[in-house]
Tab-separated table of C-alpha atoms and ligand atoms in Angstrom:
chain	number	residue	atom	x	y	z
Q	1	MET	CA	-1.298	16.723	19.416
Q	2	VAL	CA	-4.044	18.911	17.935
Q	3	LYS	CA	-6.987	16.931	16.609
Q	4	ASN	CA	-9.658	18.122	14.146
Q	5	GLY	CA	-7.150	19.541	11.720
Q	6	ILE	CA	-5.665	18.602	8.389
Q	7	VAL	CA	-4.094	15.221	7.756
Q	8	ILE	CA	-1.683	15.220	4.822
Q	9	PHE	CA	-0.743	12.023	2.972
Q	10	ILE	CA	2.577	11.915	1.124
Q	11	SER	CA	4.886	9.451	-0.623
Q	12	GLY	CA	7.781	11.501	-1.978
Q	13	ARG	CA	9.501	14.850	-2.343
Q	14	GLY	CA	6.981	16.771	-0.252
Q	15	SER	CA	7.016	20.105	-2.101
Q	16	ASN	CA	3.225	20.444	-1.838
Q	17	LEU	CA	3.468	19.507	1.842
Q	18	ASN	CA	5.983	22.335	2.207
Q	19	ALA	CA	3.627	24.800	0.504
Q	20	ILE	CA	0.772	23.750	2.809
Q	21	ILE	CA	2.977	24.080	5.910
Q	22	SER	CA	3.901	27.632	4.799
Q	23	ALA	CA	0.234	28.496	4.320
Q	24	VAL	CA	-0.560	27.252	7.841
Q	25	ASN	CA	2.398	29.170	9.265
Q	26	ASN	CA	1.457	32.424	7.523
Q	27	GLY	CA	-2.189	32.152	8.586
Q	28	MET	CA	-3.747	31.589	5.145
Q	29	ILE	CA	-4.909	28.171	6.343
Q	30	LYS	CA	-6.521	28.643	9.733
Q	31	TYR	CA	-6.473	25.023	10.839
Q	32	PRO	CA	-3.522	23.060	12.197
Q	33	ILE	CA	-1.845	20.083	10.589
Q	34	THR	CA	-2.844	17.183	12.804
Q	35	ALA	CA	-0.571	14.657	11.127
Q	36	VAL	CA	1.532	13.904	8.099
Q	37	VAL	CA	1.135	10.299	6.983
Q	38	SER	CA	3.631	8.711	4.643
Q	39	ASP	CA	3.394	5.281	3.088
Q	40	ARG	CA	7.232	5.079	2.967
Q	41	TYR	CA	10.430	6.813	4.092
Q	42	CYS	CA	10.855	9.777	1.770
Q	43	GLU	CA	12.037	13.378	1.575
Q	44	GLY	CA	8.629	14.623	2.690
Q	45	VAL	CA	9.064	12.772	6.002
Q	46	GLU	CA	12.157	14.873	6.689
Q	47	ILE	CA	10.249	18.088	5.905
Q	48	SER	CA	7.477	17.006	8.262
Q	49	LYS	CA	9.863	16.141	11.088
Q	50	LYS	CA	11.845	19.353	10.605
Q	51	ASN	CA	8.593	21.251	11.141
Q	52	ASN	CA	7.876	19.248	14.299
Q	53	LEU	CA	4.708	17.788	12.852
Q	54	ASN	CA	3.173	14.557	14.035
Q	55	THR	CA	4.728	12.251	11.425
Q	56	LEU	CA	3.340	8.771	10.905
Q	57	ILE	CA	5.137	6.361	8.609
Q	58	ILE	CA	2.806	3.547	7.737
Q	59	ASP	CA	4.931	1.654	5.249
Q	60	TYR	CA	2.754	-0.144	2.725
Q	61	LYS	CA	5.483	-2.773	2.287
Q	62	ASP	CA	4.888	-3.933	5.881
Q	63	TYR	CA	1.380	-5.112	4.984
Q	64	ASN	CA	0.576	-8.182	2.983
Q	65	SER	CA	-2.418	-6.658	1.232
Q	66	LYS	CA	-4.024	-3.345	0.386
Q	67	LEU	CA	-6.841	-4.296	2.734
Q	68	THR	CA	-4.614	-4.712	5.798
Q	69	PHE	CA	-2.691	-1.521	4.902
Q	70	GLU	CA	-5.890	0.500	4.619
Q	71	LYS	CA	-7.324	-1.009	7.817
Q	72	GLU	CA	-4.217	0.215	9.616
Q	73	LEU	CA	-4.566	3.664	8.004
Q	74	ILE	CA	-8.181	3.873	9.188
Q	75	LYS	CA	-7.252	2.688	12.690
Q	76	ARG	CA	-4.591	5.385	13.006
Q	77	ILE	CA	-6.402	8.266	11.261
Q	78	LYS	CA	-9.944	7.893	12.647
Q	79	PRO	CA	-9.064	8.901	16.224
Q	80	LEU	CA	-7.527	12.124	14.819
Q	81	ASN	CA	-10.951	13.121	13.520
Q	82	PRO	CA	-9.565	15.004	10.514
Q	83	LYS	CA	-11.476	17.898	9.003
Q	84	LEU	CA	-9.763	17.251	5.705
Q	85	ILE	CA	-7.467	14.559	4.324
Q	86	VAL	CA	-5.136	16.093	1.780
Q	87	LEU	CA	-3.325	13.790	-0.644
Q	88	ALA	CA	-0.104	15.540	-1.677
Q	89	GLY	CA	1.810	13.239	-3.978
Q	90	PHE	CA	0.423	10.147	-2.229
Q	91	MET	CA	1.082	7.280	-4.606
Q	92	GLN	CA	-1.505	4.746	-3.407
Q	93	ILE	CA	-4.932	4.237	-4.902
Q	94	LEU	CA	-7.325	4.310	-1.970
Q	95	SER	CA	-10.141	1.787	-2.051
Q	96	ILE	CA	-13.800	2.310	-1.249
Q	97	LEU	CA	-13.124	0.973	2.263
Q	98	PHE	CA	-11.007	4.009	3.146
Q	99	ILE	CA	-13.004	6.494	1.070
Q	100	LYS	CA	-16.318	5.539	2.732
Q	101	GLU	CA	-14.764	6.018	6.142
Q	102	PHE	CA	-13.898	9.675	5.360
Q	103	LYS	CA	-16.649	10.532	2.938
Q	104	SER	CA	-16.307	13.939	1.161
Q	105	LYS	CA	-13.234	14.725	3.221
Q	106	ILE	CA	-10.469	13.504	0.927
Q	107	ILE	CA	-8.947	15.717	-1.750
Q	108	ASN	CA	-6.105	15.165	-4.180
Q	109	ILE	CA	-3.956	17.251	-6.494
Q	110	HIS	CA	-3.233	15.739	-9.869
Q	111	PRO	CA	-0.675	17.095	-12.363
Q	112	SER	CA	-2.936	17.477	-15.396
Q	113	LEU	CA	-6.125	19.184	-16.450
Q	114	LEU	CA	-8.505	16.343	-15.677
Q	115	PRO	CA	-10.183	14.492	-17.244
Q	116	SER	CA	-7.156	14.536	-19.571
Q	117	PHE	CA	-4.126	12.468	-18.596
Q	118	LYS	CA	-5.332	10.484	-15.598
Q	119	GLY	CA	-2.696	8.270	-13.972
Q	120	LEU	CA	1.067	8.589	-14.147
Q	121	ASN	CA	3.637	10.400	-16.344
Q	122	THR	CA	1.217	13.194	-17.118
Q	123	HIS	CA	3.806	15.741	-18.299
Q	124	ALA	CA	5.436	13.344	-20.766
Q	125	ARG	CA	2.023	12.381	-22.121
Q	126	ALA	CA	0.867	16.001	-22.400
Q	127	LYS	CA	4.066	16.865	-24.273
Q	128	ALA	CA	3.715	13.849	-26.570
Q	129	ALA	CA	0.101	14.777	-27.284
Q	130	GLY	CA	1.208	18.281	-28.262
Q	131	VAL	CA	-1.246	20.070	-25.990
Q	132	LEU	CA	-0.769	23.826	-25.702
Q	133	ILE	CA	-2.499	24.264	-22.346
Q	134	HIS	CA	-1.599	22.009	-19.435
Q	135	GLY	CA	-2.015	22.257	-15.681
Q	136	CYS	CA	-3.159	20.652	-12.473
Q	137	THR	CA	-6.463	19.760	-10.859
Q	138	VAL	CA	-7.649	19.601	-7.271
Q	139	HIS	CA	-10.495	17.124	-6.919
Q	140	PHE	CA	-12.407	15.096	-4.383
Q	141	VAL	CA	-11.295	11.488	-4.202
Q	142	ASN	CA	-13.757	8.806	-5.154
Q	143	GLU	CA	-13.304	5.112	-5.912
Q	144	GLU	CA	-12.283	5.722	-9.524
Q	145	ILE	CA	-8.763	6.933	-10.175
Q	146	ASP	CA	-8.471	10.708	-10.718
Q	147	SER	CA	-12.218	10.931	-11.355
Q	148	GLY	CA	-13.798	12.630	-8.347
Q	149	LYS	CA	-15.548	15.964	-8.575
Q	150	ILE	CA	-13.248	18.743	-9.768
Q	151	ILE	CA	-12.813	21.580	-7.278
Q	152	ALA	CA	-10.198	23.741	-8.959
Q	153	GLN	CA	-7.797	23.823	-11.851
Q	154	GLY	CA	-4.669	25.802	-12.601
Q	155	ALA	CA	-3.463	26.079	-16.165
Q	156	THR	CA	-0.535	27.379	-18.129
Q	157	SER	CA	0.672	27.408	-21.693
Q	158	ILE	CA	3.343	24.928	-22.781
Q	159	SER	CA	5.123	24.618	-26.083
Q	160	LYS	CA	6.950	21.958	-28.065
Q	161	GLU	CA	10.202	23.562	-26.972
Q	162	CYS	CA	9.484	23.015	-23.244
Q	163	SER	CA	11.372	20.083	-21.753
Q	164	GLU	CA	9.547	17.724	-19.429
Q	165	ILE	CA	11.526	19.179	-16.522
Q	166	GLU	CA	10.480	22.718	-17.451
Q	167	ILE	CA	6.864	21.626	-17.691
Q	168	GLU	CA	7.042	19.934	-14.290
Q	169	LYS	CA	8.562	23.071	-12.752
Q	170	LYS	CA	5.860	25.298	-14.235
Q	171	ILE	CA	3.031	23.045	-13.084
Q	172	LEU	CA	4.511	22.504	-9.613
Q	173	ASN	CA	4.636	26.283	-9.116
Q	174	ILE	CA	0.930	26.447	-9.858
Q	175	GLU	CA	0.249	23.474	-7.553
Q	176	HIS	CA	2.046	25.227	-4.699
Q	177	SER	CA	-0.122	28.307	-5.052
Q	178	LEU	CA	-3.416	26.580	-5.887
Q	179	TYR	CA	-3.535	23.734	-3.350
Q	180	PRO	CA	-3.177	25.839	-0.159
Q	181	LYS	CA	-5.832	28.268	-1.456
Q	182	VAL	CA	-8.290	25.460	-2.120
Q	183	ILE	CA	-7.604	23.897	1.282
Q	184	ALA	CA	-8.187	27.257	3.002
Q	185	LYS	CA	-11.432	27.827	1.098
Q	186	LEU	CA	-12.757	24.341	1.821
Q	187	LEU	CA	-11.976	24.632	5.515
Q	188	ASN	CA	-13.528	28.120	5.670
Q	189	LYS	CA	-16.601	26.653	3.968
Q	190	GLU	CA	-16.216	29.146	1.134
Q	191	ILE	CA	-16.711	26.245	-1.256
Q	192	ASN	CA	-20.015	24.450	-1.293
Q	193	ILE	CA	-19.277	20.865	-2.178
Q	194	ASN	CA	-22.873	20.213	-3.110
Q	195	GLU	CA	-22.865	22.765	-5.887
Q	196	ASN	CA	-21.775	21.688	-9.288
Q	197	ASP	CA	-19.700	24.594	-10.519
Q	198	LEU	CA	-16.022	24.605	-11.132
Q	199	ILE	CA	-14.853	26.507	-8.110
Q	200	LEU	CA	-11.608	28.237	-8.961
Q	201	CYS	CA	-9.934	28.542	-12.299
Q	202	TYR	CA	-6.529	30.084	-12.798
Q	203	TYR	CA	-4.542	30.876	-15.837
Q	204	GLU	CA	-0.916	31.474	-14.968
Q	205	LYS	CA	1.686	32.167	-17.611
V	301	GAR	C1	2.841	16.520	-7.609
V	301	GAR	O1	3.131	16.994	-8.905
V	301	GAR	C2	1.424	15.976	-7.549
V	301	GAR	O2	0.535	16.669	-8.373
V	301	GAR	C3	1.642	14.580	-8.060
V	301	GAR	O3	2.840	14.155	-7.493
V	301	GAR	C4	3.684	15.280	-7.282
V	301	GAR	C5	4.102	15.254	-5.850
V	301	GAR	O4	5.105	16.209	-5.632
V	301	GAR	N1	0.549	13.733	-7.679
V	301	GAR	C6	0.183	12.681	-8.392
V	301	GAR	O5	0.731	12.344	-9.423
V	301	GAR	C7	-0.982	11.930	-7.803
V	301	GAR	N2	-1.474	10.978	-8.722
V	301	GAR	P1	5.506	16.628	-4.166
V	301	GAR	O6	5.797	15.331	-3.386
V	301	GAR	O7	6.747	17.440	-4.355
V	301	GAR	O8	4.376	17.390	-3.567
């Protein structure tokens, strides 16, 4: 197993995982995937195994508290010495215990233009609010939900006529192109995390 690479956390379908795997395979991301960690059995686990990646299922239901679950995560991830921990549809809120352990190394992609629509059901809420521009955000993870420093955003227009499924499809397409680029730039140190600017900003129709 290759250490010092990317560790990807998933909980579901794994389409962002797939996009990241493609970017590693085509050389856009120049670091290996050290492990894929899932908090449950899910489609993403199959994608990971099919790509012969080191796949760790650490099922949150096997632990009687968030604390014991996160202690196990730390125990298993720390020896891998990840350069970057990439949350890709990981549906757990990580506590300060885990975040402190991997300070400034955890990023997440969220399906809205933060700080709008933190939390769940972002597309339904964006549609209900009648917004005309919607998108996704890559941000550092801190102890507050969907509130860490914004690294990049991808945006697109939506209209009243768009169904929730169409909106999700549009935004996912942007996620799949944006997330690997941000990961590559962070790993290549083309993004200075101590500077305060918004790093990348896309508008995709
Ligand atoms: C993505 O849309 C991602 O932005 C979202 O879950 C989906 C995962 O899809 N993440 C969150 O909502 C995190 N709060 P995927 O499993 O196909 O990559």
